[in-house]
Tab-separated table of C-alpha atoms in Angstrom:
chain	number	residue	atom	x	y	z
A	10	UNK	CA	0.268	-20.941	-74.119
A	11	UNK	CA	0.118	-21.738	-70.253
A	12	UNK	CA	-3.819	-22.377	-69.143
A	13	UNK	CA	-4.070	-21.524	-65.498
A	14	UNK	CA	-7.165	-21.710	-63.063
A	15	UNK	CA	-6.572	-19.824	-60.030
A	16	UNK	CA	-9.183	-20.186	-56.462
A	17	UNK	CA	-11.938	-21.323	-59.092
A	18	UNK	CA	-15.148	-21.693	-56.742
A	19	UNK	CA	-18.483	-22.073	-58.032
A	20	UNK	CA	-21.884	-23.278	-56.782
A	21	UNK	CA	-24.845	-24.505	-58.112
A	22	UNK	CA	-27.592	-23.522	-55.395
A	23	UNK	CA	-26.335	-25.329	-52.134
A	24	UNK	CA	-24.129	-27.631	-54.472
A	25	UNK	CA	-20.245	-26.839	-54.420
A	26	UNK	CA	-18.918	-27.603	-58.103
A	27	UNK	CA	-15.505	-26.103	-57.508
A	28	UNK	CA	-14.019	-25.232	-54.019
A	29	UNK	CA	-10.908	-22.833	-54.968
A	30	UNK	CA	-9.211	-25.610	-57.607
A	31	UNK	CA	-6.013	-24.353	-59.077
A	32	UNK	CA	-4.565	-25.946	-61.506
A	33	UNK	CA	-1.559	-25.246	-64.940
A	34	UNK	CA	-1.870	-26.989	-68.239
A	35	UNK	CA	1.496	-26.552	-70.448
A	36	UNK	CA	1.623	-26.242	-74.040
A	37	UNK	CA	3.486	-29.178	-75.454
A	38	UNK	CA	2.066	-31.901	-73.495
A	39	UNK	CA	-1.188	-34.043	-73.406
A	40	UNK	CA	-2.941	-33.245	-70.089
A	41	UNK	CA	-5.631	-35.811	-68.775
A	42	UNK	CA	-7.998	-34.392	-66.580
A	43	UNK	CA	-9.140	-37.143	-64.242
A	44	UNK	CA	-11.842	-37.389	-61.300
A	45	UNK	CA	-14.784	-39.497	-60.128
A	46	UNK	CA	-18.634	-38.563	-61.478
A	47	UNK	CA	-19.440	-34.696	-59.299
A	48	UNK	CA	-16.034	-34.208	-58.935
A	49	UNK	CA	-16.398	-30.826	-60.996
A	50	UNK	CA	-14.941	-31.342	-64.491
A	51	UNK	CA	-17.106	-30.518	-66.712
A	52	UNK	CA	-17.759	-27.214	-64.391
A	53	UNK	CA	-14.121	-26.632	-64.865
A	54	UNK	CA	-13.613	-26.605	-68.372
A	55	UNK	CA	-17.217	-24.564	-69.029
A	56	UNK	CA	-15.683	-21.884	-66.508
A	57	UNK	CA	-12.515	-22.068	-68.598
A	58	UNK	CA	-14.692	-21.332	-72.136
A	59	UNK	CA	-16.750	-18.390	-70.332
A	60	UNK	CA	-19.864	-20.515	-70.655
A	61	UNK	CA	-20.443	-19.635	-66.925
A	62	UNK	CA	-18.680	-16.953	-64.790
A	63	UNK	CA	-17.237	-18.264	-61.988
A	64	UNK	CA	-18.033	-17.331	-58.113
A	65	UNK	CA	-14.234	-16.777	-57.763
A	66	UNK	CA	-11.292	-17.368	-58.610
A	67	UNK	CA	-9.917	-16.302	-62.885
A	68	UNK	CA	-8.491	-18.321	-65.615
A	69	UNK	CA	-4.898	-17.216	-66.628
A	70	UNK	CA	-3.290	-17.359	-70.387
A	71	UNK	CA	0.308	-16.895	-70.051
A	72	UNK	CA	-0.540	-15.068	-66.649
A	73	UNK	CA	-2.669	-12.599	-67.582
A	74	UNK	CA	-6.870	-12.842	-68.037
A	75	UNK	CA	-8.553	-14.327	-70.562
A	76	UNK	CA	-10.365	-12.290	-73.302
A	77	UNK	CA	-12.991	-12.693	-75.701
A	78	UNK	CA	-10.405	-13.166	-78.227
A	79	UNK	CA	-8.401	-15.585	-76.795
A	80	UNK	CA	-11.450	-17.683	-77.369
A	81	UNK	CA	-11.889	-16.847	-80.335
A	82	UNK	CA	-8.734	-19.398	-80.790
A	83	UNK	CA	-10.072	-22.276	-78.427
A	84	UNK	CA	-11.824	-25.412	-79.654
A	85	UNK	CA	-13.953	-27.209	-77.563
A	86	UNK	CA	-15.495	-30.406	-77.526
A	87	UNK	CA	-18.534	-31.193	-75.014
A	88	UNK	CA	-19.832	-33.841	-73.822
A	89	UNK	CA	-23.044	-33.909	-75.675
A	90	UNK	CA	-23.721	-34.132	-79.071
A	91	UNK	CA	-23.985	-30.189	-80.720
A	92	UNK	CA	-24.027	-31.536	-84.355
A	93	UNK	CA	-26.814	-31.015	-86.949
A	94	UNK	CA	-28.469	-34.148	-87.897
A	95	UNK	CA	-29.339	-33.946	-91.317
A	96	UNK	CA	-26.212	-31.717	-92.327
A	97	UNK	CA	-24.261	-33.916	-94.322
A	98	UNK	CA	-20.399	-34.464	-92.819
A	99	UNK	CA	-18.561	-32.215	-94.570
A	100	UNK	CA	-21.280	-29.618	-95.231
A	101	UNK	CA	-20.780	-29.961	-91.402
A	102	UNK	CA	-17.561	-28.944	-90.494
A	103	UNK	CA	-17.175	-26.581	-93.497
A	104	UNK	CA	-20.271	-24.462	-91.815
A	105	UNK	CA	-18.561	-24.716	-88.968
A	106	UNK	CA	-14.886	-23.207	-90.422
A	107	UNK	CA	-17.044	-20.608	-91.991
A	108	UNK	CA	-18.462	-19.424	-88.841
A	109	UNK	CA	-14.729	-19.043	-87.707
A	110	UNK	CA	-13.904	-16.645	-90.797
A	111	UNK	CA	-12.899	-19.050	-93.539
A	112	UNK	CA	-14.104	-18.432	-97.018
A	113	UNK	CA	-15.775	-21.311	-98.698
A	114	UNK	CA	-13.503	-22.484	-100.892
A	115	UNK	CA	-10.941	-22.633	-97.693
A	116	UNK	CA	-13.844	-24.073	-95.295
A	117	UNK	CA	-14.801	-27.175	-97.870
A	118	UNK	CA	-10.822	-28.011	-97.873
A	119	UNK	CA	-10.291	-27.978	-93.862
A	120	UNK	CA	-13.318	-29.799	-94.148
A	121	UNK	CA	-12.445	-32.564	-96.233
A	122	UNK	CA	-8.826	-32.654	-94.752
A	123	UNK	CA	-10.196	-33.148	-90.909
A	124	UNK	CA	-12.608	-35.530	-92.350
A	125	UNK	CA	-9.593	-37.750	-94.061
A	126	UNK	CA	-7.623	-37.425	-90.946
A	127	UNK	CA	-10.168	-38.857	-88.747
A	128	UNK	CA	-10.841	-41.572	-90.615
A	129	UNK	CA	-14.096	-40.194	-92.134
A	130	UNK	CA	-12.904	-39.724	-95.711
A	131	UNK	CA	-15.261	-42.363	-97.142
A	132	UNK	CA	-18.530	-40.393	-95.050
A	133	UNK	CA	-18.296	-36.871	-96.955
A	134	UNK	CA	-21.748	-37.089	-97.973
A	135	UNK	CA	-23.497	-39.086	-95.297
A	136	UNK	CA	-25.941	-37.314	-93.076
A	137	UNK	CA	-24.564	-36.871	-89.707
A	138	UNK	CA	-27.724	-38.860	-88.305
A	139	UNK	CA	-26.944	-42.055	-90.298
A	140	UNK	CA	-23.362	-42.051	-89.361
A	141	UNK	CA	-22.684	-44.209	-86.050
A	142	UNK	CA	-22.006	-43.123	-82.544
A	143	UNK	CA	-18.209	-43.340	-82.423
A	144	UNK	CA	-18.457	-42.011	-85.947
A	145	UNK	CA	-20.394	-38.947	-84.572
A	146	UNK	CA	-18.094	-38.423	-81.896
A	147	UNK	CA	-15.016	-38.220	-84.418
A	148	UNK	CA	-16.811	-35.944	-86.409
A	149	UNK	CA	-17.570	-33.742	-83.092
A	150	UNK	CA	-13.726	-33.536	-82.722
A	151	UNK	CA	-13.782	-32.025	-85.938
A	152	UNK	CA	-15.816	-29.341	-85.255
A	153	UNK	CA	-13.196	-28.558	-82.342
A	154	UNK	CA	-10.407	-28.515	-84.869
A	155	UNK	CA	-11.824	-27.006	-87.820
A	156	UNK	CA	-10.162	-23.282	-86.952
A	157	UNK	CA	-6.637	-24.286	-85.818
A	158	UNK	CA	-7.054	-23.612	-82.265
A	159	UNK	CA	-4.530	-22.618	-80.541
A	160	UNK	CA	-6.115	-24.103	-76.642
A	161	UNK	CA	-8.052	-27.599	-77.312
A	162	UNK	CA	-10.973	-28.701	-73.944
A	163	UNK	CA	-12.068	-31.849	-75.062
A	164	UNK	CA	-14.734	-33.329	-72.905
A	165	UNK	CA	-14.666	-37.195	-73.004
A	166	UNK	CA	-13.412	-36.902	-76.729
A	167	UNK	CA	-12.738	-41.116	-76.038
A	168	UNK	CA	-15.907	-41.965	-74.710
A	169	UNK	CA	-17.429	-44.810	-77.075
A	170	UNK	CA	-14.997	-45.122	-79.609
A	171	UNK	CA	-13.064	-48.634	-81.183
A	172	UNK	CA	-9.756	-49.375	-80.669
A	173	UNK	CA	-8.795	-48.243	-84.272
A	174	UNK	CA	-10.985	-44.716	-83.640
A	175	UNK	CA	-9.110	-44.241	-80.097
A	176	UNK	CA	-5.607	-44.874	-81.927
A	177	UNK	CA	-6.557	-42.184	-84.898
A	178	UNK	CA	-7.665	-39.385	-82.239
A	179	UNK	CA	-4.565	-39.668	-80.680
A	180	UNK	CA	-2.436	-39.326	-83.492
A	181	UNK	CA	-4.290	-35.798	-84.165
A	182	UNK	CA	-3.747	-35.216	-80.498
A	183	UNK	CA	-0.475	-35.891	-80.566
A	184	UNK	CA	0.263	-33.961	-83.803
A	185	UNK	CA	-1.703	-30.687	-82.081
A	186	UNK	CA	0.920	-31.016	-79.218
A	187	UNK	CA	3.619	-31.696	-81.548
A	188	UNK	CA	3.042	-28.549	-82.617
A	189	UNK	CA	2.894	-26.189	-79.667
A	190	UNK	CA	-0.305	-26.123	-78.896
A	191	UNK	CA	-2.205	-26.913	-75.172
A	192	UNK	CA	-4.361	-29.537	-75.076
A	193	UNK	CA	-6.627	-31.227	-72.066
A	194	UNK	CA	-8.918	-33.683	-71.893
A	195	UNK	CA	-11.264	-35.366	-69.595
A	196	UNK	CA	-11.997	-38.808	-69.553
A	197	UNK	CA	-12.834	-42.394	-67.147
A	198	UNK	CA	-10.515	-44.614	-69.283
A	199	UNK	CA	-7.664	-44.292	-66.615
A	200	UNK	CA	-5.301	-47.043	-68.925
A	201	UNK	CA	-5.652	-44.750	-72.114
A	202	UNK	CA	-4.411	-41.886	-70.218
A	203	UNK	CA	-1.601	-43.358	-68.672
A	204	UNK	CA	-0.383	-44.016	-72.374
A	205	UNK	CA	-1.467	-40.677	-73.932
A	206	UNK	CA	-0.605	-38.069	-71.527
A	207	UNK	CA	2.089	-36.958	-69.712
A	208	UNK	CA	1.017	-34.622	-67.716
A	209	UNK	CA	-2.442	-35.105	-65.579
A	210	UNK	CA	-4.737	-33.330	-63.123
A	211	UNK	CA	-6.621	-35.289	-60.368
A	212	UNK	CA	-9.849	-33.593	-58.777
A	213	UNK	CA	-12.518	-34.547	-56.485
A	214	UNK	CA	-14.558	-32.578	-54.628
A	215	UNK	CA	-14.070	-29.416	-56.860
A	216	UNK	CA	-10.412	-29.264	-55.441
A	217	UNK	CA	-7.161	-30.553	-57.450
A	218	UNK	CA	-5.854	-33.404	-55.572
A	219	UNK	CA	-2.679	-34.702	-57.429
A	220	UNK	CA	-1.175	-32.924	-60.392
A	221	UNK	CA	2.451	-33.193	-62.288
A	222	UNK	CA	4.055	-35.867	-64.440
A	223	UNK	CA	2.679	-39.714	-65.269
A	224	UNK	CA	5.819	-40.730	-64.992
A	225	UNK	CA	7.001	-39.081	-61.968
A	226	UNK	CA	3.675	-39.391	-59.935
A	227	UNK	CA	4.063	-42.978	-60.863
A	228	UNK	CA	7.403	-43.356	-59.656
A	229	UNK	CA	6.886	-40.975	-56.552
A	230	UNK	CA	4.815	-43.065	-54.346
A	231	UNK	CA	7.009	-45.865	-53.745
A	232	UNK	CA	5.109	-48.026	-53.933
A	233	UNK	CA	5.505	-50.816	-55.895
A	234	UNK	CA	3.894	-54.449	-57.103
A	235	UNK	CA	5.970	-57.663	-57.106
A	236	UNK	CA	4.739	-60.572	-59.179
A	237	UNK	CA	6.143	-64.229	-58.484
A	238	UNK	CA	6.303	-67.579	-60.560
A	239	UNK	CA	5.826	-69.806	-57.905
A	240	UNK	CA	5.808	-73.969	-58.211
A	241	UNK	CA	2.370	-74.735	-58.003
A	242	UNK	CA	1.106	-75.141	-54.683
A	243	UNK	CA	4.278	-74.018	-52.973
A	244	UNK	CA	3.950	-72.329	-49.342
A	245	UNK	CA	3.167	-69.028	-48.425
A	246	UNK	CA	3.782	-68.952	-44.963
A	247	UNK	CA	7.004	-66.949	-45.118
A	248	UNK	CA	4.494	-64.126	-45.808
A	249	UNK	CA	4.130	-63.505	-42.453
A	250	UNK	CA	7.746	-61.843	-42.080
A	251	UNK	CA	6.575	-59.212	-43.933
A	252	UNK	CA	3.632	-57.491	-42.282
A	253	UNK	CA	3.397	-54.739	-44.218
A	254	UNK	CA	3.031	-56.232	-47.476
A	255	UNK	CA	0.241	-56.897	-48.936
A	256	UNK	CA	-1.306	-59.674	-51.311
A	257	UNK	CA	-2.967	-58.118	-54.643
A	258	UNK	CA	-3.475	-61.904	-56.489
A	259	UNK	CA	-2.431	-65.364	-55.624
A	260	UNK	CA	-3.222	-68.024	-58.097
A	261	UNK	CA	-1.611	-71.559	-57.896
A	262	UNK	CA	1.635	-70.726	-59.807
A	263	UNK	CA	1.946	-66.903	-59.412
A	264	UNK	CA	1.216	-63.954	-56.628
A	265	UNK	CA	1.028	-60.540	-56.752
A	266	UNK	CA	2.238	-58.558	-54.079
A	267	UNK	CA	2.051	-54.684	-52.757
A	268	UNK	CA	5.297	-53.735	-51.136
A	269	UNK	CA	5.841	-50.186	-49.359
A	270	UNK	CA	8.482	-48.102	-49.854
A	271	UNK	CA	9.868	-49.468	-46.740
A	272	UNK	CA	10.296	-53.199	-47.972
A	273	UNK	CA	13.358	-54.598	-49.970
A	274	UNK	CA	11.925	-56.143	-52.645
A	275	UNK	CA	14.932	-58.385	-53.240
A	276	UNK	CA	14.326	-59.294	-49.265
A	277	UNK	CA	10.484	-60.334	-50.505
A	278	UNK	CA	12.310	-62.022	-53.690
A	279	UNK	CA	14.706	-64.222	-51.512
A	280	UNK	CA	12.137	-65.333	-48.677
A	281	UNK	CA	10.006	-66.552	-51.504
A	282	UNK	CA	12.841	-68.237	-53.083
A	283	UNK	CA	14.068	-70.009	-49.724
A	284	UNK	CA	10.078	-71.444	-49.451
A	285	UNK	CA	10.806	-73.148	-52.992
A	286	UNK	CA	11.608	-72.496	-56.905
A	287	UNK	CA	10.436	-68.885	-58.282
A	288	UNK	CA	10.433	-69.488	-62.082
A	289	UNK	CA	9.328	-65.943	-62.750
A	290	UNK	CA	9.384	-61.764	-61.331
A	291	UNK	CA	8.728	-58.523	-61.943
A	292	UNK	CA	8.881	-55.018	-60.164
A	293	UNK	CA	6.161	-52.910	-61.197
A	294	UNK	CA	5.151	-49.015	-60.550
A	295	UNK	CA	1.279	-48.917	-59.326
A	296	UNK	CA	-1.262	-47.520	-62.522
A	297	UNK	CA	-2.533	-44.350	-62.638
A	298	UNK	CA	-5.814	-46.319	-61.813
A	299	UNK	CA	-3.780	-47.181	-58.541
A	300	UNK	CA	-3.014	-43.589	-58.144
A	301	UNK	CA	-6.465	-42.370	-58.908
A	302	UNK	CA	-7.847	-44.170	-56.222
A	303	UNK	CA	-5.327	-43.681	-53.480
A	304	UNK	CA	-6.125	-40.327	-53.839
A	305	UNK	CA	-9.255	-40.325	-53.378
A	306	UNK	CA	-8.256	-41.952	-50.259
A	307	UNK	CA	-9.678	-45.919	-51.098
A	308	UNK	CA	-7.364	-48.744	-50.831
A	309	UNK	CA	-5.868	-48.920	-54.194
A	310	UNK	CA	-3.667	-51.565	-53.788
A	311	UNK	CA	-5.738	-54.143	-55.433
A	312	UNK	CA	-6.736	-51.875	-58.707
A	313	UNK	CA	-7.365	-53.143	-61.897
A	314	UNK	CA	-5.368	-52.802	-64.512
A	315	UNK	CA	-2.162	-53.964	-65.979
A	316	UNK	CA	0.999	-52.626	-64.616
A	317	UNK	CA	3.834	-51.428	-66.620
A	318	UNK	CA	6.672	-53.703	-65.993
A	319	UNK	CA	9.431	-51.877	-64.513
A	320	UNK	CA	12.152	-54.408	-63.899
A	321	UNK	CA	11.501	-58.370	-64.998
A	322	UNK	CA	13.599	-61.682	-65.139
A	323	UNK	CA	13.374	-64.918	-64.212
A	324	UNK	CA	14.778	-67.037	-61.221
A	325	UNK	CA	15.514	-71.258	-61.495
């Protein structure tokens, strides 16, 4: 199922939440839905549920409007907590599959099964109060998943989780997708989503700003980062034939370097070489980080974050 938003506007009072943002999320893939704090997210994906009626603008399944029963086939996962406290676990999620038409026999199995897949097996009985934050968080995924849905809005579904939680969410993300079904999220951890998604939407402002493939937006820019093994201490003045590049890190034995699209990276490679031994390079793509920033229009050269490598060796 295609999820579209078309001219979405919306205001709070004199505050501008969304300011005609378009945007497609395709069955089949993971779609991270990135922006800065205000930038109109979690506006967004409420508009998308019906939980408020946008200004303008509609929200498209498969091109045509979204009902009442469409919805009825959603999950959604918000931001803040909506669990009972003192409901055990899976008393929890088996009231919720209940209120989505299970019988209880069917409700206590999906229950027990999302529980086991989330790594919550061995909490059954614990009251959701006792469990732990990330704990809670899983089981709040749960409740999203407890029907089947067909359309899955997770609202920072990452957001205080271990490494071993993160890596067990994705796997039922993953499997959702596998399986034909559309799937967004929102969320700040811009290195997760470079490895989890492959498709993502950028917005700021209430407007999309960049949209399509990881991979591709990546790749699109041209620019790229050059890292160096240099002998310790060795010159940098031959730097200076190359204007338009830029120095990300320098350490004793090692730089970092943001080229243009316009610069030969092999030219960078052999000016470097001429000034004395390189004992190391790589050609990386920027990071979605990278990305994220340039377009929100601040340098982004220097971002955090690792790079994937793109093309590595070593020089004597």
């Amino acid at each position: 199922m295609v999820l579209q938003a078309v001219g979405l506007a919306h205001s709070f009072g004199e505050r501008r939440a969304l300011a005609g943002l378009d945007l497609t999320i395709q069955p089949g893939v993971l779609t991270g839905l990135l922006g800065p704090n205000g930038a109109g997210k979690t506006t967004l994906m409420r508009a998308m549920l019906g939980v408020i009626q946008p200004d303008a603008g509609h929200i498209l399944l498969d091109g045509r409007p979204v009902t009442f029963a469409d919805r009825q086939r959603w999950g959604y996962m918000p931001q803040e907590r909506g669990l009972y406290p003192r409901m055990p676990a899976a008393e929890q999620l088996a009231y919720m599959a209940r209120l989505h038409g299970l019988d209880r026999r069917s409700a206590q199995r999906r229950a027990r099964a999302l529980l086991d897949e989330l790594g919550l097996a061995d909490r059954w009985s614990e009251r959701t109060e006792k469990l732990s934050g990330g704990m809670q968080q899983r089981l709040q995924l749960g409740a999203a998943l407890v029907h089947d849905p067909d359309v899955i809005v997770l609202d920072e579904p990452f957001a205080g989780l271990d490494p071993v939680a993160v890596a067990e969410l994705s796997v039922a993300l993953r499997e959702r997708v596998g399986a034909g079904r559309t799937v967004v999220f929102s969320s700040h951890q811009l290195d997760l989503v470079q490895d989890l998604c492959e498709d993502i939407v950028m917005i700021d402002h209430g407007r999309t700003v960049l949209a399509g493939r990881v991979d591709r937006l990546r790749s699109s820019t041209g620019r790229r980062h050059l890292r160096l093994g240099v002998a310790p201490g060795a010159p940098r003045d031959w730097l200076t034939a190359f204007p338009e590049v830029h120095v990300v890190d320098d350490q004793v034995d090692a730089l970092r370097l943001d080229l243009p699209a316009e610069v030969d990276p092999l030219a960078v490679l052999d000016a470097a070489r001429a000034a004395g031994p390189v004992t190391d390079f790589g050609l990386d793509l920027p990071t979605l980080s990278q990305l994220f920033l340039g377009a929100l229009g601040q340098d982004s050269s220097d971002a955090s974050g690792a790079p994937d490598g793109g093309l590595d060796g070593s020089a004597a």
